[in-house]
PDB file of C-alpha atoms in Angstrom:
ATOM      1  CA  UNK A 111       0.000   0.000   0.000  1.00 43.00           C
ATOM      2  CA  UNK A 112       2.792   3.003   1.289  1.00 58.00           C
ATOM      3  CA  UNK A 113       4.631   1.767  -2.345  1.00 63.00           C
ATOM      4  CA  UNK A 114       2.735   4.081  -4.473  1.00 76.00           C
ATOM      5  CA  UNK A 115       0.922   6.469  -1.160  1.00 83.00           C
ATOM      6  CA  UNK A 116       4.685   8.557  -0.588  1.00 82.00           C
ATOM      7  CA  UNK A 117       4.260   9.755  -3.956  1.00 86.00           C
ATOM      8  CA  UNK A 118       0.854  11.271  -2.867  1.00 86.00           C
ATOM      9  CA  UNK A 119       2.298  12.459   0.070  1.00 83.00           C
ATOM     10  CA  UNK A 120       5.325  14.475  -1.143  1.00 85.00           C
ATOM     11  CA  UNK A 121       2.952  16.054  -4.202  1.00 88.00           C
ATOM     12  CA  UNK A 122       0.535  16.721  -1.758  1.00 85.00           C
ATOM     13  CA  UNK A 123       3.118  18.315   0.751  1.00 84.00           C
ATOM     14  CA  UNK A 124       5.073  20.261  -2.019  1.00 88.00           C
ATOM     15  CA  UNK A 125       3.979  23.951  -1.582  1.00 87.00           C
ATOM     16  CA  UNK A 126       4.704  23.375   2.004  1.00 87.00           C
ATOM     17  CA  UNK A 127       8.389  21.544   1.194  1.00 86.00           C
ATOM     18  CA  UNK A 128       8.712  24.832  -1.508  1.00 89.00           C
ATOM     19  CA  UNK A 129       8.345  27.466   1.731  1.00 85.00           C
ATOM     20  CA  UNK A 130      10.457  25.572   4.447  1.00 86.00           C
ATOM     21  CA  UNK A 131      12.759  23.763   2.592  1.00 88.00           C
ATOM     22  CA  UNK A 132      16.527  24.631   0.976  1.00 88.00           C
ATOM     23  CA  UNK A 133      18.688  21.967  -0.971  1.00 90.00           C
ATOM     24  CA  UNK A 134      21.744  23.543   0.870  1.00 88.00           C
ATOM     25  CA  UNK A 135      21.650  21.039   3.734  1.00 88.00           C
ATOM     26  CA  UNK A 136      19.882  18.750   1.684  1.00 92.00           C
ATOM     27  CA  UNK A 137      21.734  17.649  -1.359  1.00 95.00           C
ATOM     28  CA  UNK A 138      24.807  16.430   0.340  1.00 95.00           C
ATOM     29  CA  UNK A 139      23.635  13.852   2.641  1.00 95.00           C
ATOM     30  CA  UNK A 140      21.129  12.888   0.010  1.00 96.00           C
ATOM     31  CA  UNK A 141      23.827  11.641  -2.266  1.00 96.00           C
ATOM     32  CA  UNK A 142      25.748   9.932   0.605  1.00 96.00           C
ATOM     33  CA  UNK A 143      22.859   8.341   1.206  1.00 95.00           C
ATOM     34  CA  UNK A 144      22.009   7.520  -2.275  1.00 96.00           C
ATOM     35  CA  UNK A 145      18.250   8.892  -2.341  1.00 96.00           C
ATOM     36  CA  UNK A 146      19.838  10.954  -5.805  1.00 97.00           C
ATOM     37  CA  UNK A 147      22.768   9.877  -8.157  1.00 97.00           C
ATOM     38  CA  UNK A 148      25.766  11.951  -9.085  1.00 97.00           C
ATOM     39  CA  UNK A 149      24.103  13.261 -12.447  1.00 97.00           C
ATOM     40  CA  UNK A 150      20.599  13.967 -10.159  1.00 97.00           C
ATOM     41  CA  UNK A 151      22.655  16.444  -8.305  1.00 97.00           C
ATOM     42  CA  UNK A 152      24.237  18.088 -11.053  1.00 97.00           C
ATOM     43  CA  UNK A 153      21.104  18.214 -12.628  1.00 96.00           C
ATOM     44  CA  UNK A 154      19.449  19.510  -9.239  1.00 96.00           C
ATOM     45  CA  UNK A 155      22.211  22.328  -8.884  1.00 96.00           C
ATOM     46  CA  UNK A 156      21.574  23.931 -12.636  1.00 96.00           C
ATOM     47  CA  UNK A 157      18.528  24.832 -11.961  1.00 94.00           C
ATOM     48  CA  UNK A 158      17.625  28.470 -10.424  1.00 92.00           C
ATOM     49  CA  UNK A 159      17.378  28.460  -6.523  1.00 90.00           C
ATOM     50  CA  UNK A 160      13.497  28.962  -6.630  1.00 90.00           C
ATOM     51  CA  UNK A 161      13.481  25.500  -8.539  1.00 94.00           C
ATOM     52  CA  UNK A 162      15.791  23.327  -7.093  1.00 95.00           C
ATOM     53  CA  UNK A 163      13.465  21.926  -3.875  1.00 94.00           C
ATOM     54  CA  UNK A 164      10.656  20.897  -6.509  1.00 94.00           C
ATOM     55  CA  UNK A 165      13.297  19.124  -9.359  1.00 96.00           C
ATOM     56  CA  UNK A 166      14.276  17.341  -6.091  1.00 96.00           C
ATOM     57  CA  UNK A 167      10.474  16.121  -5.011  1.00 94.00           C
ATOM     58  CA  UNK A 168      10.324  15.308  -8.896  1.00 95.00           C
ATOM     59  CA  UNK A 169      13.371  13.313  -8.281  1.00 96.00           C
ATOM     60  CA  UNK A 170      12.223  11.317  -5.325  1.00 94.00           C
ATOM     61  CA  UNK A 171       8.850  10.984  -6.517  1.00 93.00           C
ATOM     62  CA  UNK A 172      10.106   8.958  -9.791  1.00 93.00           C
ATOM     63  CA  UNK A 173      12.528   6.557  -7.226  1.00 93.00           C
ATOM     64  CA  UNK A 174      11.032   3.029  -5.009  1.00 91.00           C
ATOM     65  CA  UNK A 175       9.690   3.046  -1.760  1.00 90.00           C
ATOM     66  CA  UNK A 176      12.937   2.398  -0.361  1.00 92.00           C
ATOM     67  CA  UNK A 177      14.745   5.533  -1.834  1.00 93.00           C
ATOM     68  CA  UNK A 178      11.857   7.622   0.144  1.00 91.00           C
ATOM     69  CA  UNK A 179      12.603   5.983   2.911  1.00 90.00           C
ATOM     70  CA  UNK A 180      16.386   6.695   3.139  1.00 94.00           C
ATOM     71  CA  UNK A 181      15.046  10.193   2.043  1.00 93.00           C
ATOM     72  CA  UNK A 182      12.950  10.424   5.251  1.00 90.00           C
ATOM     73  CA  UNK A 183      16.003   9.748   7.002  1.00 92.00           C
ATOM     74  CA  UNK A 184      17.928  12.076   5.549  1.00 93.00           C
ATOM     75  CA  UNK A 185      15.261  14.887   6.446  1.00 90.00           C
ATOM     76  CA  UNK A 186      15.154  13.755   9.964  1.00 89.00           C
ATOM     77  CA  UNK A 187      18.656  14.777  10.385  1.00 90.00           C
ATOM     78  CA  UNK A 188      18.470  18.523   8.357  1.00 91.00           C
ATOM     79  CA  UNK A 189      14.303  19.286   8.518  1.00 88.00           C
ATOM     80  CA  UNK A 190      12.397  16.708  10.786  1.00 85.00           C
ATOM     81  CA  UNK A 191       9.290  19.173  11.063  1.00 80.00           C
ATOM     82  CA  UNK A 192       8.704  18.003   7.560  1.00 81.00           C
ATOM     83  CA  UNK A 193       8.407  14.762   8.825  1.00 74.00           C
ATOM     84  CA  UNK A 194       6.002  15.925  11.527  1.00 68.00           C
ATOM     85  CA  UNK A 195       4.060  17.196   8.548  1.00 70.00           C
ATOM     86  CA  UNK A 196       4.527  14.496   5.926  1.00 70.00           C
ATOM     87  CA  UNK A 197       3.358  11.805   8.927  1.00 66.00           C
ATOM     88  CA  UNK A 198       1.354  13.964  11.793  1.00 58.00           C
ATOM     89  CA  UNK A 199       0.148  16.702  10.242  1.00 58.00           C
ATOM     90  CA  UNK A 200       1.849  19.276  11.771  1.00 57.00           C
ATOM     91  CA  UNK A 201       2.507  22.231   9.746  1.00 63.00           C
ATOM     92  CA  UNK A 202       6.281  23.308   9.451  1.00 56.00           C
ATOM     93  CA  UNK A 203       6.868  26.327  12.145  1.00 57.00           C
ATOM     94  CA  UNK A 204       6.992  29.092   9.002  1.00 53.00           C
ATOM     95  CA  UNK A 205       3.481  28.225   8.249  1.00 51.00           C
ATOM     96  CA  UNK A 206       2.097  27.072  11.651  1.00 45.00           C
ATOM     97  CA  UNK A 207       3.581  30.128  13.902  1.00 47.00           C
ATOM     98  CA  UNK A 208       0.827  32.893  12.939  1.00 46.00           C
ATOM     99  CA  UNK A 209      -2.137  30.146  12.896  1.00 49.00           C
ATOM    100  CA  UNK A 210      -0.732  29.164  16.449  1.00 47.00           C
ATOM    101  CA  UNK A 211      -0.405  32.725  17.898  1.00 54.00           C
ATOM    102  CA  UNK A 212      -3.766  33.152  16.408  1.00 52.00           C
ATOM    103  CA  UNK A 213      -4.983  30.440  18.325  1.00 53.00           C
ATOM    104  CA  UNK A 214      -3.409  30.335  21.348  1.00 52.00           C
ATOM    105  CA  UNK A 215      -5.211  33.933  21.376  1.00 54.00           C
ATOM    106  CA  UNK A 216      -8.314  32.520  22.404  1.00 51.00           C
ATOM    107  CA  UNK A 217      -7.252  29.537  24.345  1.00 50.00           C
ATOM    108  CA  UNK A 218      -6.520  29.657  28.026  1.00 47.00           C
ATOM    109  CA  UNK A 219      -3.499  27.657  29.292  1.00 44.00           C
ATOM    110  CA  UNK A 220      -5.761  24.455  29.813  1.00 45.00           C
ATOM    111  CA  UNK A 221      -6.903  24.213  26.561  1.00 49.00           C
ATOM    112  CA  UNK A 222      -3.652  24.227  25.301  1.00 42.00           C
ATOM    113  CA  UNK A 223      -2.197  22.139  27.924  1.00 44.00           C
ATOM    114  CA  UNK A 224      -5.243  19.614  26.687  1.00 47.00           C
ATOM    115  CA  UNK A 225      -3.863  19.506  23.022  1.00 47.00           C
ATOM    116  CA  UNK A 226      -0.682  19.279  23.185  1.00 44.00           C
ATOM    117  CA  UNK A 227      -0.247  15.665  23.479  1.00 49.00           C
ATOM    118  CA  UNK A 228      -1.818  14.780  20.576  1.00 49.00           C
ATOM    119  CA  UNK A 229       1.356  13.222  18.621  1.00 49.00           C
ATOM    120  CA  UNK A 230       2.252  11.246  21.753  1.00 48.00           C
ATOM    121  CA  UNK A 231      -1.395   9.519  21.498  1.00 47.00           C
ATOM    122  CA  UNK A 232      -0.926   9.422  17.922  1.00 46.00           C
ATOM    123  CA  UNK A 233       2.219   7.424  18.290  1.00 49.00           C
ATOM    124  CA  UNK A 234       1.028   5.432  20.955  1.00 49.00           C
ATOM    125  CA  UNK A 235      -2.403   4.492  18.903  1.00 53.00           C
ATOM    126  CA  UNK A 236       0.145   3.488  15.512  1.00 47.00           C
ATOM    127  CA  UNK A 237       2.943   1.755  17.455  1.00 46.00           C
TER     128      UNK A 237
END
């Protein structure tokens, strides 16, 4: 089932991986790790800044199961709020910090207290 569902994921996720996300800390380790080839990066690197993070979701998104799940590693290490995103829904703090400030607004400290563990019963329902 996940085989072809990461694909959904990261083309659902991409305007959110195109506002939080630089290949700067990315590209390196992705090669180590071999999520992208030699000729990937090269290819990655030509293109104009704005471009590069979506040639790179292109790139992933056209690799196995397995490649995506090295390249979850790899984004663990150098962004692992998109993880929280890709897997709990949790926006990336550039998008979530004015909906959360908004929020927490007209919440009192309870309420918030209340929802904040909702990844730890997330993680304890799916473990």
């Amino acid at each position: 089932m996940m085989e072809n569902e990461y694909k959904k994921i990261l083309e659902r996720l991409r305007v959110k991986f195109l506002a939080c996300v630089t290949t700067d800390r990315l590209l390196s380790p992705l090669l180590v790790s071999h999520v992208i080839s030699s000729d990937e990066l090269q290819t990655i690197q030509n293109e104009p800044q704005s471009q590069k993070v979506g040639k790179l979701l292109d790139v992933v998104q056209r690799k196995d199961f397995h490649v995506f799940k090295r390249f979850c590693v790899v984004l663990e290490t150098t962004f692992p709020y998109m993880l929280n995103c890709m897997f709990l829904g949790v926006e990336p703090p550039a998008m979530a910090s004015a909906r959360l400030e908004k929020a927490n607004q007209n919440k009192t400290e309870n309420e918030v207290e209340a929802n904040s563990p909702r990844h730890i019963k997330f993680l304890a329902r799916h473990s």
